Short mmCIF file of C-alpha atoms and ligand atoms in Angstrom, two decimals:
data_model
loop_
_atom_site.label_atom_id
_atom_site.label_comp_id
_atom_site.label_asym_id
_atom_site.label_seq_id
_atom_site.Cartn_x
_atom_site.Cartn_y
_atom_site.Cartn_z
CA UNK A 14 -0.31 -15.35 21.11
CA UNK A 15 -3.43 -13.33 20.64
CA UNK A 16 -1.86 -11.17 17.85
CA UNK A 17 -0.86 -14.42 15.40
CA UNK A 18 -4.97 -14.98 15.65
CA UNK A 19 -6.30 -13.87 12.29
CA UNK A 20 -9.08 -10.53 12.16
CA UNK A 21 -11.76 -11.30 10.37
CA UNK A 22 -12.47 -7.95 8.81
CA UNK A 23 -16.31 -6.33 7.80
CA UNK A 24 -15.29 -3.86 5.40
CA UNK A 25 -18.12 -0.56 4.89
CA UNK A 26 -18.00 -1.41 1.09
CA UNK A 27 -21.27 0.57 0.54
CA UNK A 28 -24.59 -1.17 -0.87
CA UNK A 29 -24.93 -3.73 1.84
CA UNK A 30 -22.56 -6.27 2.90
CA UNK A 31 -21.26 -9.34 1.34
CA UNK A 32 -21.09 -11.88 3.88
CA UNK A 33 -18.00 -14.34 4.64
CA UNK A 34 -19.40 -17.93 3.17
CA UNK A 35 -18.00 -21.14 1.70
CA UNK A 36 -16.45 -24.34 3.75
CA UNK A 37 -13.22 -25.96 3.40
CA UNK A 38 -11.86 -27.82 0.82
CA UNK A 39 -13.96 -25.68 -1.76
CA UNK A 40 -12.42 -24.56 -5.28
CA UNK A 41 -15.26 -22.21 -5.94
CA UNK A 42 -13.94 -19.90 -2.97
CA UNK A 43 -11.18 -16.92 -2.20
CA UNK A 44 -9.47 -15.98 0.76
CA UNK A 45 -7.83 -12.57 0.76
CA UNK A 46 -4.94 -11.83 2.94
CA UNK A 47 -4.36 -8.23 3.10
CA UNK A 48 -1.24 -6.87 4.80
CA UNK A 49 -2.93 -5.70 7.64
CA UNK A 50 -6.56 -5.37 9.09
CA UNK A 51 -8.85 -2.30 9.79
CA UNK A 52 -6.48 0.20 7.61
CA UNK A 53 -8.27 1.75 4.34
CA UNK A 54 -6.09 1.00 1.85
CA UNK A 55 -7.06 -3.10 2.61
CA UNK A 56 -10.18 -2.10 2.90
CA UNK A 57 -10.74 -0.30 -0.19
CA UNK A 58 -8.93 -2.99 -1.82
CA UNK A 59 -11.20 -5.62 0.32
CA UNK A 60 -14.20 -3.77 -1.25
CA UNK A 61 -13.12 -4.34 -4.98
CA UNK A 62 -12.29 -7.97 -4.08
CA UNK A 63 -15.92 -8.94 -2.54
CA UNK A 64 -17.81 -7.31 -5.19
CA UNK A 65 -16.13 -9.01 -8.00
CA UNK A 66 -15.71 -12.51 -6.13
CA UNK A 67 -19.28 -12.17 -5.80
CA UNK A 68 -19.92 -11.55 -9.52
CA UNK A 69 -18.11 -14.69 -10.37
CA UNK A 70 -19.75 -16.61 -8.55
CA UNK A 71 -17.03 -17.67 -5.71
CA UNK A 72 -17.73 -17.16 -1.53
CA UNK A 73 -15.54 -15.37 -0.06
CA UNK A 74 -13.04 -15.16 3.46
CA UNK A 75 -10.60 -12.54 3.96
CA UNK A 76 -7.82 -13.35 7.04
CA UNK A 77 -5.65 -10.00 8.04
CA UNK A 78 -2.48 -9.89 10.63
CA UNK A 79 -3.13 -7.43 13.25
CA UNK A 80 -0.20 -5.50 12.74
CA UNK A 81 2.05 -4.95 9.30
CA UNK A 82 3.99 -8.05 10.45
CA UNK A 83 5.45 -11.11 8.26
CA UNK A 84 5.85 -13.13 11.70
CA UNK A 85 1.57 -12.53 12.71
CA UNK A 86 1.12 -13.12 8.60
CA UNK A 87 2.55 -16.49 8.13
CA UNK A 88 0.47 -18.45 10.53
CA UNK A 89 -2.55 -17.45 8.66
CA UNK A 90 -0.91 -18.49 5.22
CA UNK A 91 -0.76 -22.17 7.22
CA UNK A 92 -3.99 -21.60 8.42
CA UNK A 93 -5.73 -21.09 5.14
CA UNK A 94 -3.62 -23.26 3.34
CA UNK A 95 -5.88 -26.53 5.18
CA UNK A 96 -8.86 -25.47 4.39
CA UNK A 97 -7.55 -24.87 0.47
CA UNK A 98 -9.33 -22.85 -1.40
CA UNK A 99 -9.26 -22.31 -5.05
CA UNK A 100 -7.42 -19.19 -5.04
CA UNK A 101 -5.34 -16.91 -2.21
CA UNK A 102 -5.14 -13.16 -3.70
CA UNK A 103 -2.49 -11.81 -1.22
CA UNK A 104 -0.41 -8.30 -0.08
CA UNK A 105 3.17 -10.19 1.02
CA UNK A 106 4.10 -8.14 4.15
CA UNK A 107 7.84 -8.92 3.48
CA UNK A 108 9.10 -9.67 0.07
CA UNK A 109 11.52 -12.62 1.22
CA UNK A 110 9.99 -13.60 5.22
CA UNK A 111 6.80 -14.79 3.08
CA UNK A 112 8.36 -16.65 0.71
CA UNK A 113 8.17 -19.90 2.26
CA UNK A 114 4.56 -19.68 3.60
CA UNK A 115 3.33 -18.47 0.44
CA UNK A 116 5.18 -21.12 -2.12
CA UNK A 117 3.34 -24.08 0.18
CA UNK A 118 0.30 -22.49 -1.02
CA UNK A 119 1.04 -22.64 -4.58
CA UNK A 120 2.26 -26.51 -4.00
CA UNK A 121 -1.05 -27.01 -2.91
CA UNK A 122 -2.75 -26.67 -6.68
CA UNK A 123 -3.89 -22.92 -4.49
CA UNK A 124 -3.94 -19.99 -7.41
CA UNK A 125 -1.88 -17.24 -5.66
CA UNK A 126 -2.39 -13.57 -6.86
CA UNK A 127 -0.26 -11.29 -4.88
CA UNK A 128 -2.11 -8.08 -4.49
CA UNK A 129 -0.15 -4.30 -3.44
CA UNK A 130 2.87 -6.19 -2.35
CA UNK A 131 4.97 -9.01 -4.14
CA UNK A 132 7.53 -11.45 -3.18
CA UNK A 133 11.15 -10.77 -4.53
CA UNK A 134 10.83 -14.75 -6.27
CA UNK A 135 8.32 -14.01 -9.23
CA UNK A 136 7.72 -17.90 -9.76
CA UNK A 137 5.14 -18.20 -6.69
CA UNK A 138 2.42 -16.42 -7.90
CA UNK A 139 0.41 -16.20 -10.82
CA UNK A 140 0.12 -12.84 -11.32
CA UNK A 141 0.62 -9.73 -9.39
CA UNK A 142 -1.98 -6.80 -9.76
CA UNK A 143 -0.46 -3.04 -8.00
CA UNK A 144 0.51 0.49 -8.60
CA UNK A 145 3.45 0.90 -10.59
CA UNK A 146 5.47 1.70 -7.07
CA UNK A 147 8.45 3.15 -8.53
CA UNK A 148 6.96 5.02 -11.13
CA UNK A 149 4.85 6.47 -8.07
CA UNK A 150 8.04 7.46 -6.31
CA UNK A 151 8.96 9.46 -8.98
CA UNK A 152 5.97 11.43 -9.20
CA UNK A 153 5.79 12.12 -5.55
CA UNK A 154 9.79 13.45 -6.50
CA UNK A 155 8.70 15.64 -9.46
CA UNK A 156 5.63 16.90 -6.66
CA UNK A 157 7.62 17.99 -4.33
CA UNK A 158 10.04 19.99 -6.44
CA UNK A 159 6.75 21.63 -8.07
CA UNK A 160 5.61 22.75 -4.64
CA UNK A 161 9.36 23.77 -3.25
CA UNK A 162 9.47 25.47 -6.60
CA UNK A 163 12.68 28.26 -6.69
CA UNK A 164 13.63 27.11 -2.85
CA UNK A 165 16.64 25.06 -2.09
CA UNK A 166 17.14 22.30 0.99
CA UNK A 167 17.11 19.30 2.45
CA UNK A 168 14.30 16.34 1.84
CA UNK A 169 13.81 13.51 3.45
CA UNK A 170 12.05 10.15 2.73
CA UNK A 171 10.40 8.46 5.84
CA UNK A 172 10.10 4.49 4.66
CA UNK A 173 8.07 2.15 6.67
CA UNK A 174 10.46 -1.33 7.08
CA UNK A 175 12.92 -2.73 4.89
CA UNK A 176 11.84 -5.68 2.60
CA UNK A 177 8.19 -3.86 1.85
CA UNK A 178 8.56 -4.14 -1.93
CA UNK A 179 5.95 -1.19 -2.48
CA UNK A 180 7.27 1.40 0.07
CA UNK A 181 10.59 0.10 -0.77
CA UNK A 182 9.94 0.90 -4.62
CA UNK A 183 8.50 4.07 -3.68
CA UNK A 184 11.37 5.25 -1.71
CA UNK A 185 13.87 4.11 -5.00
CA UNK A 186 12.04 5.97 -7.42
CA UNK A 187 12.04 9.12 -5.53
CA UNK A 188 15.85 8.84 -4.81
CA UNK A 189 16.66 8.73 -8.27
CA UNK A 190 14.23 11.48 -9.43
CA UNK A 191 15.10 13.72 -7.03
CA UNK A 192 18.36 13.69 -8.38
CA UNK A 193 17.39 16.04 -11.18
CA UNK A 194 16.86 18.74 -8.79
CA UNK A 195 19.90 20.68 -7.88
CA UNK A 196 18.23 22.91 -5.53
CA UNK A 197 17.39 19.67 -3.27
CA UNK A 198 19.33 17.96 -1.24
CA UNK A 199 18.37 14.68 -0.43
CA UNK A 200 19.72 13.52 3.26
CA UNK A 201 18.37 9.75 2.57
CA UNK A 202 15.57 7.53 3.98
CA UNK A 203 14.78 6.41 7.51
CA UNK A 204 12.59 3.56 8.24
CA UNK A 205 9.60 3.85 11.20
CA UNK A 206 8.65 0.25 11.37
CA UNK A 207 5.34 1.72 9.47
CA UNK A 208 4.49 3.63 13.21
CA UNK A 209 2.99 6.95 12.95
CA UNK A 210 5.25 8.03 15.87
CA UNK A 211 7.70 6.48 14.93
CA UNK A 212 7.44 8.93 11.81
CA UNK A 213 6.66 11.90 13.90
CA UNK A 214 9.51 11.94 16.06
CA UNK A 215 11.98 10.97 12.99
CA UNK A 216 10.82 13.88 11.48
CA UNK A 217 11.20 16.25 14.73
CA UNK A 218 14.89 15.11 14.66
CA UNK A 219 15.46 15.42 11.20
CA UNK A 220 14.27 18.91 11.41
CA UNK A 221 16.65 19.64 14.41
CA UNK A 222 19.86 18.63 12.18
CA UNK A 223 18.71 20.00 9.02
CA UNK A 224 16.88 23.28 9.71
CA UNK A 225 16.99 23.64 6.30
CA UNK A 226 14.23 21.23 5.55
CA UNK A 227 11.96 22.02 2.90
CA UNK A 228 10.50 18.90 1.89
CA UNK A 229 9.35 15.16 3.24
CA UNK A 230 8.12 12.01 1.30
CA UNK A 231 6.69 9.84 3.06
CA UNK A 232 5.64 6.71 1.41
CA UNK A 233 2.48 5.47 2.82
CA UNK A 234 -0.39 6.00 4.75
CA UNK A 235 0.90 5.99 8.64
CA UNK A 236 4.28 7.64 8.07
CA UNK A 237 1.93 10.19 6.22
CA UNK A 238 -0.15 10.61 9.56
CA UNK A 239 2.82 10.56 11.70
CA UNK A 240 4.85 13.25 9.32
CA UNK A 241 1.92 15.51 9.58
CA UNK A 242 1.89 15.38 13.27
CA UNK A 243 6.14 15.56 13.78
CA UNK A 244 5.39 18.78 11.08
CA UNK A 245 2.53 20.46 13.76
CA UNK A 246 4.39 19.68 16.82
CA UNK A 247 7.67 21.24 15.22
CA UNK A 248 5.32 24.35 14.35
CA UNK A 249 6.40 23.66 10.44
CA UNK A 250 3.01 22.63 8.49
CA UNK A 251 3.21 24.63 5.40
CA UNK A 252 6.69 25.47 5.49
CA UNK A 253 7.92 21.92 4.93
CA UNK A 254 6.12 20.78 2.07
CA UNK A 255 4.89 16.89 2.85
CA UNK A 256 4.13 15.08 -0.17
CA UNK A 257 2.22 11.75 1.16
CA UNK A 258 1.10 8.00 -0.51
CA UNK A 259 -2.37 6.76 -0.42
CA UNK A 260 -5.90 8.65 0.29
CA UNK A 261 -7.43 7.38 3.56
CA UNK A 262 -10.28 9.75 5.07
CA UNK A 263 -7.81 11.21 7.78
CA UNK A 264 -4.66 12.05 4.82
CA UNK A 265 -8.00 13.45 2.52
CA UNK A 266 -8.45 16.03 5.70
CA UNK A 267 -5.34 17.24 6.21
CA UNK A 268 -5.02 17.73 2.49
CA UNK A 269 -7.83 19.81 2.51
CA UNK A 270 -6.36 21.20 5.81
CA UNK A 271 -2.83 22.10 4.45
CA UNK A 272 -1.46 19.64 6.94
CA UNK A 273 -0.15 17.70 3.50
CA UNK A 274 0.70 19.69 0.36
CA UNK A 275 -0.03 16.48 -2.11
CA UNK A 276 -0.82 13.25 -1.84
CA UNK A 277 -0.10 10.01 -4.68
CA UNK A 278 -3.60 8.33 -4.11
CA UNK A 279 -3.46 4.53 -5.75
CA UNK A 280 -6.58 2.58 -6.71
CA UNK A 281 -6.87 -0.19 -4.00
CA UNK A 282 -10.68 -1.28 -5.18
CA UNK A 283 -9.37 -1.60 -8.80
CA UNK A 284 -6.36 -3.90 -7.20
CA UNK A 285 -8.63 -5.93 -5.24
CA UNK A 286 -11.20 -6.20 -8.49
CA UNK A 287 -8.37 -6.58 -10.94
CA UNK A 288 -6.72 -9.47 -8.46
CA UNK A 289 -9.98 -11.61 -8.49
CA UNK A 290 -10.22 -11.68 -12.36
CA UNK A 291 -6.77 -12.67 -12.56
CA UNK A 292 -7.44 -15.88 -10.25
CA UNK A 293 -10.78 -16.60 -11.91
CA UNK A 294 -8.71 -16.82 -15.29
CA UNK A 295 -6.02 -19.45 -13.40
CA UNK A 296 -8.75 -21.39 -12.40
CA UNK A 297 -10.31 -21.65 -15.51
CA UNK A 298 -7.26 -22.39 -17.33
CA UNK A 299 -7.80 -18.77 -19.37
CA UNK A 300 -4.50 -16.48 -20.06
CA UNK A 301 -3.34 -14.75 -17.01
CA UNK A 302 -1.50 -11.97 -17.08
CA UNK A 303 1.58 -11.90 -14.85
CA UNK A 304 1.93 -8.56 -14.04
CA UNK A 305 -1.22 -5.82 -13.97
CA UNK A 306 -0.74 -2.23 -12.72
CA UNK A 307 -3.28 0.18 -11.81
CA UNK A 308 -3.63 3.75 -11.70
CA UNK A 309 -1.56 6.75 -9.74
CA UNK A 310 -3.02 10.23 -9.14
CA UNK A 311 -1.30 12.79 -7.64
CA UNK A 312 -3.74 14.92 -5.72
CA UNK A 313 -3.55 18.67 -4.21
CA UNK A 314 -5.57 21.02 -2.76
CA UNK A 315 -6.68 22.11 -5.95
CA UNK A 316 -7.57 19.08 -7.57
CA UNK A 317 -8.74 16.79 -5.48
CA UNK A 318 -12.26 17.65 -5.41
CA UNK A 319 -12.03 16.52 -9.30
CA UNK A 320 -10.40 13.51 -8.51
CA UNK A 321 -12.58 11.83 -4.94
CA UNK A 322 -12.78 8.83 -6.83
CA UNK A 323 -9.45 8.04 -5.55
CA UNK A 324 -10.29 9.00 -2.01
CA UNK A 325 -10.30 5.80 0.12
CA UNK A 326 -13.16 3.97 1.68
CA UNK A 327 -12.72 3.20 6.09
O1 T6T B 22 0.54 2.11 0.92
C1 T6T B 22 -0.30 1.04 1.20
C2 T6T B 22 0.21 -0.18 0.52
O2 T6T B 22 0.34 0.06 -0.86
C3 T6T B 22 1.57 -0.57 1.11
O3 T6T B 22 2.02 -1.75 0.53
C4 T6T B 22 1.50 -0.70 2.60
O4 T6T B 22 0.95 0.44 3.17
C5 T6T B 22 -0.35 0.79 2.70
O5 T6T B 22 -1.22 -0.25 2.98
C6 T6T B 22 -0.83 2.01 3.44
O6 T6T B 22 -0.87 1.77 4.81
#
Protein backbone atom coordinates (compact mmCIF):
# COMPACT_ATOMS: atom_id res chain seq x y z
CA UNK A 1 0.00 0.00 0.00
CA UNK A 2 2.72 2.46 0.76
CA UNK A 3 4.23 2.22 -2.79
CA UNK A 4 0.68 3.27 -4.76
CA UNK A 5 1.20 6.66 -2.42
CA UNK A 6 2.40 9.31 -4.84
CA UNK A 7 6.32 11.07 -4.20
CA UNK A 8 6.14 14.38 -4.26
CA UNK A 9 9.46 15.16 -5.87
CA UNK A 10 11.94 18.58 -5.14
CA UNK A 11 13.92 18.54 -8.14
CA UNK A 12 17.78 20.54 -7.80
CA UNK A 13 16.69 22.58 -10.93
CA UNK A 14 19.40 25.22 -10.16
CA UNK A 15 18.48 29.05 -9.41
CA UNK A 16 16.27 28.39 -6.46
CA UNK A 17 13.28 26.33 -6.25
CA UNK A 18 9.89 26.64 -7.64
CA UNK A 19 7.56 25.64 -5.10
CA UNK A 20 4.44 23.13 -5.50
CA UNK A 21 1.24 25.73 -5.40
CA UNK A 22 -2.30 25.93 -6.75
CA UNK A 23 -5.66 24.16 -5.17
CA UNK A 24 -8.07 21.95 -6.75
CA UNK A 25 -10.38 22.51 -9.27
CA UNK A 26 -7.94 25.21 -10.83
CA UNK A 27 -7.48 25.56 -14.79
CA UNK A 28 -4.53 27.83 -14.39
CA UNK A 29 -2.44 24.75 -12.95
CA UNK A 30 -0.22 21.50 -14.20
CA UNK A 31 0.44 18.36 -12.69
CA UNK A 32 3.31 16.36 -14.13
CA UNK A 33 3.43 12.68 -13.84
CA UNK A 34 6.76 11.44 -14.66
CA UNK A 35 7.39 7.70 -14.99
CA UNK A 36 9.13 7.41 -11.97
CA UNK A 37 10.46 9.62 -9.01
CA UNK A 38 14.06 10.59 -7.86
CA UNK A 39 15.72 9.28 -11.34
CA UNK A 40 17.47 12.20 -13.53
CA UNK A 41 16.03 11.82 -16.58
CA UNK A 42 12.37 12.99 -14.70
CA UNK A 43 14.15 15.25 -13.10
CA UNK A 44 15.83 17.00 -15.80
CA UNK A 45 12.67 16.84 -17.56
CA UNK A 46 10.84 18.10 -14.15
CA UNK A 47 13.30 21.07 -14.36
CA UNK A 48 12.23 22.23 -17.95
CA UNK A 49 8.58 21.74 -16.91
CA UNK A 50 8.66 24.14 -13.64
CA UNK A 51 10.55 26.79 -15.27
CA UNK A 52 8.31 27.17 -18.17
CA UNK A 53 4.93 26.50 -16.13
CA UNK A 54 6.19 29.24 -14.17
CA UNK A 55 6.72 31.60 -17.13
CA UNK A 56 3.18 31.12 -18.16
CA UNK A 57 1.86 31.89 -15.45
CA UNK A 58 0.32 28.34 -14.16
CA UNK A 59 1.26 26.64 -10.36
CA UNK A 60 2.52 23.73 -10.52
CA UNK A 61 2.31 19.77 -8.79
CA UNK A 62 4.24 16.99 -10.06
CA UNK A 63 2.95 13.22 -8.65
CA UNK A 64 5.70 10.27 -9.49
CA UNK A 65 5.16 6.25 -8.86
CA UNK A 66 7.86 4.98 -6.77
CA UNK A 67 8.95 2.44 -9.01
CA UNK A 68 8.68 2.26 -13.14
CA UNK A 69 5.27 0.62 -12.54
CA UNK A 70 1.81 1.11 -14.56
CA UNK A 71 -0.03 -0.63 -11.44
CA UNK A 72 1.71 2.28 -8.59
CA UNK A 73 0.99 4.92 -11.76
CA UNK A 74 -2.65 4.60 -12.24
CA UNK A 75 -3.86 5.44 -8.80
CA UNK A 76 -2.24 8.74 -9.10
CA UNK A 77 -3.89 9.37 -12.64
CA UNK A 78 -7.35 8.89 -10.33
CA UNK A 79 -5.89 10.84 -7.82
CA UNK A 80 -5.17 13.90 -9.86
CA UNK A 81 -7.91 13.50 -12.02
CA UNK A 82 -10.37 15.02 -8.73
CA UNK A 83 -8.64 17.71 -8.14
CA UNK A 84 -8.65 18.55 -12.23
CA UNK A 85 -6.37 20.64 -13.32
CA UNK A 86 -6.09 22.39 -16.57
CA UNK A 87 -3.55 20.27 -18.04
CA UNK A 88 -1.70 16.64 -17.07
CA UNK A 89 1.77 16.56 -19.14
CA UNK A 90 2.55 12.81 -18.58
CA UNK A 91 5.49 9.82 -19.29
CA UNK A 92 2.81 6.62 -19.76
CA UNK A 93 4.76 3.83 -17.93
CA UNK A 94 3.00 1.21 -20.20
CA UNK A 95 1.75 2.08 -23.58
CA UNK A 96 -1.65 0.01 -23.24
CA UNK A 97 -1.94 -0.62 -18.90
CA UNK A 98 -2.41 3.37 -18.94
CA UNK A 99 -4.76 3.66 -21.37
CA UNK A 100 -7.75 3.62 -19.36
CA UNK A 101 -6.53 5.88 -16.49
CA UNK A 102 -5.25 8.32 -18.79
CA UNK A 103 -8.44 8.61 -21.38
CA UNK A 104 -10.68 9.49 -17.98
CA UNK A 105 -8.45 12.36 -17.80
CA UNK A 106 -9.01 13.62 -21.16
CA UNK A 107 -13.02 13.03 -20.55
CA UNK A 108 -12.59 15.31 -17.91
CA UNK A 109 -12.06 18.63 -20.34
CA UNK A 110 -8.02 17.73 -18.61
CA UNK A 111 -5.36 18.75 -21.62
CA UNK A 112 -3.12 15.61 -21.65
CA UNK A 113 0.48 15.99 -23.10
CA UNK A 114 2.26 12.76 -22.89
CA UNK A 115 5.85 13.50 -22.25
CA UNK A 116 9.07 10.62 -23.02
CA UNK A 117 6.54 7.88 -23.22
CA UNK A 118 3.17 7.59 -25.25
CA UNK A 119 0.22 5.41 -25.24
CA UNK A 120 -0.13 2.98 -28.30
CA UNK A 121 -4.00 4.89 -28.88
CA UNK A 122 -2.83 8.38 -30.31
CA UNK A 123 -6.47 9.88 -29.74
CA UNK A 124 -5.90 10.49 -25.80
CA UNK A 125 -3.57 13.06 -25.82
CA UNK A 126 -3.03 16.20 -27.36
CA UNK A 127 0.25 16.09 -28.27
CA UNK A 128 3.24 14.09 -27.45
CA UNK A 129 6.72 15.90 -27.03
CA UNK A 130 10.07 13.02 -26.98
CA UNK A 131 13.19 11.86 -28.63
CA UNK A 132 12.71 10.38 -31.84
CA UNK A 133 13.19 6.72 -29.99
CA UNK A 134 13.73 4.73 -32.96
CA UNK A 135 15.76 6.98 -34.79
CA UNK A 136 17.89 6.87 -31.42
CA UNK A 137 18.14 3.11 -31.67
CA UNK A 138 19.67 3.37 -34.77
CA UNK A 139 22.31 5.60 -33.86
CA UNK A 140 23.25 3.72 -30.79
CA UNK A 141 23.46 0.63 -33.81
CA UNK A 142 25.66 2.69 -36.20
CA UNK A 143 27.84 3.54 -32.54
CA UNK A 144 28.53 0.47 -31.74
CA UNK A 145 29.71 -0.81 -35.10
CA UNK A 146 32.03 2.47 -35.17
CA UNK A 147 33.62 1.42 -31.90
CA UNK A 148 33.74 -2.61 -32.75
CA UNK A 149 35.14 -1.28 -35.97
CA UNK A 150 37.00 -4.42 -38.14
CA UNK A 151 35.89 -7.00 -35.13
CA UNK A 152 33.19 -9.52 -35.58
CA UNK A 153 30.60 -11.03 -32.70
CA UNK A 154 27.81 -11.21 -30.88
CA UNK A 155 25.63 -8.00 -29.46
CA UNK A 156 23.13 -7.91 -27.33
CA UNK A 157 20.28 -5.44 -26.45
CA UNK A 158 19.27 -5.38 -22.68
CA UNK A 159 15.45 -3.78 -22.80
CA UNK A 160 13.84 -2.70 -19.66
CA UNK A 161 9.89 -4.26 -19.84
CA UNK A 162 7.77 -4.91 -22.65
CA UNK A 163 5.05 -2.26 -23.52
CA UNK A 164 7.69 0.83 -22.69
CA UNK A 165 7.09 2.54 -26.04
CA UNK A 166 10.57 4.46 -25.78
CA UNK A 167 12.89 1.55 -24.73
CA UNK A 168 10.74 -0.54 -26.84
CA UNK A 169 11.43 1.86 -29.95
CA UNK A 170 14.92 1.98 -29.03
CA UNK A 171 15.45 -1.65 -28.98
CA UNK A 172 13.50 -1.81 -32.81
CA UNK A 173 15.61 0.63 -34.31
CA UNK A 174 18.77 -0.94 -33.29
CA UNK A 175 17.57 -4.44 -34.49
CA UNK A 176 17.04 -3.28 -37.81
CA UNK A 177 20.24 -1.17 -38.12
CA UNK A 178 22.33 -3.56 -36.92
CA UNK A 179 21.38 -5.56 -39.66
CA UNK A 180 23.72 -3.73 -42.01
CA UNK A 181 26.62 -5.04 -40.22
CA UNK A 182 27.77 -8.40 -41.29
CA UNK A 183 30.49 -8.65 -38.89
CA UNK A 184 27.73 -8.53 -35.95
CA UNK A 185 25.71 -10.89 -34.86
CA UNK A 186 22.84 -9.90 -33.09
CA UNK A 187 21.61 -12.74 -30.39
CA UNK A 188 18.28 -10.55 -29.62
CA UNK A 189 16.94 -8.54 -26.63
CA UNK A 190 16.28 -9.51 -23.03
CA UNK A 191 14.14 -7.55 -20.81
CA UNK A 192 15.37 -6.65 -16.87
CA UNK A 193 12.15 -5.28 -15.58
CA UNK A 194 14.29 -1.81 -15.85
CA UNK A 195 16.59 -3.40 -12.61
CA UNK A 196 20.16 -2.64 -12.70
CA UNK A 197 20.81 -6.24 -11.54
CA UNK A 198 18.63 -7.51 -13.25
CA UNK A 199 20.86 -6.11 -16.23
CA UNK A 200 24.06 -7.11 -14.62
CA UNK A 201 23.51 -10.61 -14.20
CA UNK A 202 21.74 -10.89 -17.84
CA UNK A 203 24.76 -9.68 -19.10
CA UNK A 204 27.15 -12.13 -16.96
CA UNK A 205 25.11 -14.95 -18.61
CA UNK A 206 25.04 -13.68 -21.90
CA UNK A 207 28.72 -13.45 -21.78
CA UNK A 208 29.02 -17.13 -20.54
CA UNK A 209 27.08 -18.45 -23.83
CA UNK A 210 28.50 -16.10 -26.21
CA UNK A 211 32.17 -15.55 -25.33
CA UNK A 212 32.27 -13.93 -28.35
CA UNK A 213 30.60 -10.79 -27.18
CA UNK A 214 31.78 -7.66 -28.47
CA UNK A 215 29.07 -5.34 -28.03
CA UNK A 216 25.85 -4.39 -25.62
CA UNK A 217 23.00 -1.77 -26.08
CA UNK A 218 21.37 -1.09 -23.48
CA UNK A 219 18.52 1.22 -23.79
CA UNK A 220 18.22 3.35 -20.80
CA UNK A 221 19.59 4.63 -17.85
CA UNK A 222 19.49 1.53 -15.17
CA UNK A 223 20.19 -1.29 -17.62
CA UNK A 224 23.13 1.16 -18.51
CA UNK A 225 24.27 1.07 -14.73
CA UNK A 226 23.60 -2.51 -14.36
CA UNK A 227 25.53 -3.47 -17.88
CA UNK A 228 28.48 -1.58 -16.64
CA UNK A 229 28.60 -3.46 -13.46
CA UNK A 230 27.72 -7.29 -15.15
CA UNK A 231 30.84 -5.86 -17.68
CA UNK A 232 33.37 -5.18 -14.31
CA UNK A 233 32.33 -8.18 -12.47
CA UNK A 234 32.90 -10.37 -15.73
CA UNK A 235 36.44 -8.54 -15.89
CA UNK A 236 35.25 -7.27 -19.62
CA UNK A 237 35.00 -3.24 -19.43
CA UNK A 238 36.68 -2.16 -22.53
CA UNK A 239 36.61 -5.26 -24.32
CA UNK A 240 32.84 -5.34 -24.74
CA UNK A 241 32.01 -2.14 -26.07
CA UNK A 242 28.62 -0.80 -24.08
CA UNK A 243 26.88 1.75 -25.94
CA UNK A 244 24.24 3.26 -23.25
CA UNK A 245 20.80 5.76 -23.43
CA UNK A 246 20.49 8.84 -21.41
CA UNK A 247 23.26 11.05 -19.42
CA UNK A 248 22.64 10.86 -15.66
CA UNK A 249 25.74 12.01 -13.42
CA UNK A 250 26.69 8.26 -12.59
CA UNK A 251 26.51 7.03 -16.81
CA UNK A 252 28.57 10.75 -17.39
CA UNK A 253 31.37 8.99 -14.95
CA UNK A 254 31.79 5.90 -16.26
CA UNK A 255 31.94 7.49 -19.68
CA UNK A 256 34.67 9.43 -18.67
CA UNK A 257 35.84 6.23 -16.83
CA UNK A 258 35.72 3.83 -19.90
CA UNK A 259 33.16 1.85 -18.00
CA UNK A 260 30.73 2.91 -21.20
CA UNK A 261 32.24 3.47 -24.67
CA UNK A 262 29.17 5.96 -25.81
CA UNK A 263 26.27 7.08 -24.59
CA UNK A 264 22.78 8.56 -26.76
CA UNK A 265 22.09 11.49 -24.25
CA UNK A 266 18.28 12.94 -25.00
CA UNK A 267 17.13 16.40 -23.92
CA UNK A 268 14.70 15.74 -20.96
CA UNK A 269 14.55 19.73 -19.88
CA UNK A 270 13.68 20.59 -23.55
CA UNK A 271 10.79 17.67 -23.24
CA UNK A 272 9.54 18.92 -20.08
CA UNK A 273 9.73 22.81 -21.53
CA UNK A 274 8.48 21.79 -24.94
CA UNK A 275 5.43 19.67 -23.10
CA UNK A 276 4.20 22.80 -21.12
CA UNK A 277 3.94 25.03 -24.29
CA UNK A 278 2.10 22.44 -25.97
CA UNK A 279 -0.68 22.38 -23.08
CA UNK A 280 -0.64 26.17 -22.71
CA UNK A 281 -1.58 26.25 -26.57
CA UNK A 282 -4.70 23.51 -25.79
CA UNK A 283 -5.81 25.63 -23.24
CA UNK A 284 -5.86 28.59 -25.06
CA UNK A 285 -7.46 27.14 -27.98
CA UNK A 286 -3.96 27.99 -30.13
CA UNK A 287 -2.64 25.17 -32.76
CA UNK A 288 -1.07 22.29 -31.06
CA UNK A 289 1.14 20.28 -32.54
CA UNK A 290 0.57 16.53 -32.17
CA UNK A 291 3.74 15.20 -32.27
CA UNK A 292 7.20 17.28 -31.17
CA UNK A 293 10.62 15.57 -31.01
CA UNK A 294 13.65 16.75 -29.44
CA UNK A 295 17.20 16.33 -29.83
CA UNK A 296 19.69 13.03 -29.74
CA UNK A 297 23.45 13.28 -29.17
CA UNK A 298 25.58 10.59 -29.21
CA UNK A 299 28.38 11.23 -26.77
CA UNK A 300 32.04 9.58 -26.28
CA UNK A 301 34.92 10.07 -24.49
CA UNK A 302 36.05 12.46 -26.86
CA UNK A 303 33.25 14.61 -27.23
CA UNK A 304 31.47 14.92 -24.46
CA UNK A 305 33.20 17.65 -22.83
CA UNK A 306 31.81 19.70 -26.04
CA UNK A 307 28.54 18.49 -25.61
CA UNK A 308 27.70 18.76 -21.19
CA UNK A 309 24.74 20.47 -22.14
CA UNK A 310 23.21 17.17 -22.54
CA UNK A 311 24.57 15.84 -19.30
CA UNK A 312 21.62 15.33 -16.88
CA UNK A 313 20.68 17.25 -13.81
CA UNK A 314 20.12 14.72 -10.12
O1 LIG B 1 15.35 6.58 -20.84
C1 LIG B 1 14.55 7.33 -19.99
C2 LIG B 1 13.20 7.48 -20.59
O2 LIG B 1 13.31 8.05 -21.87
C3 LIG B 1 12.52 6.12 -20.69
O3 LIG B 1 11.23 6.26 -21.18
C4 LIG B 1 12.50 5.43 -19.36
O4 LIG B 1 13.78 5.37 -18.82
C5 LIG B 1 14.41 6.63 -18.64
O5 LIG B 1 13.65 7.41 -17.78
C6 LIG B 1 15.76 6.42 -18.00
O6 LIG B 1 15.62 5.79 -16.78
Amino acid sequence: ALLSVALFSVAACGGGQIGDTGGAGDAKRMVLIPGVAAEPFYISLECGFREAASEAGYSVDVQAPAKFDSTLQAPIVTGVLANKPGAVLIAPTDDKAMAGPVKQLADAGIKVVEVDTRLEDTSIAVSTVSSNNEQGGRLAARTLARLVGGGTGSVLVLNTRAGTSTTDARAAGFEDEVKKYPNLRYVGQQYTDNEPDQAASKVTATLAANPDLVGVFATNLNTGEGAATGLRNAGRTGAVNLVGFDASPKQVADLRAGAVQALIAQDPATIGRTGVEQAVAALEGREVRRDVETDLVALTREDMDANSRYFYKQ
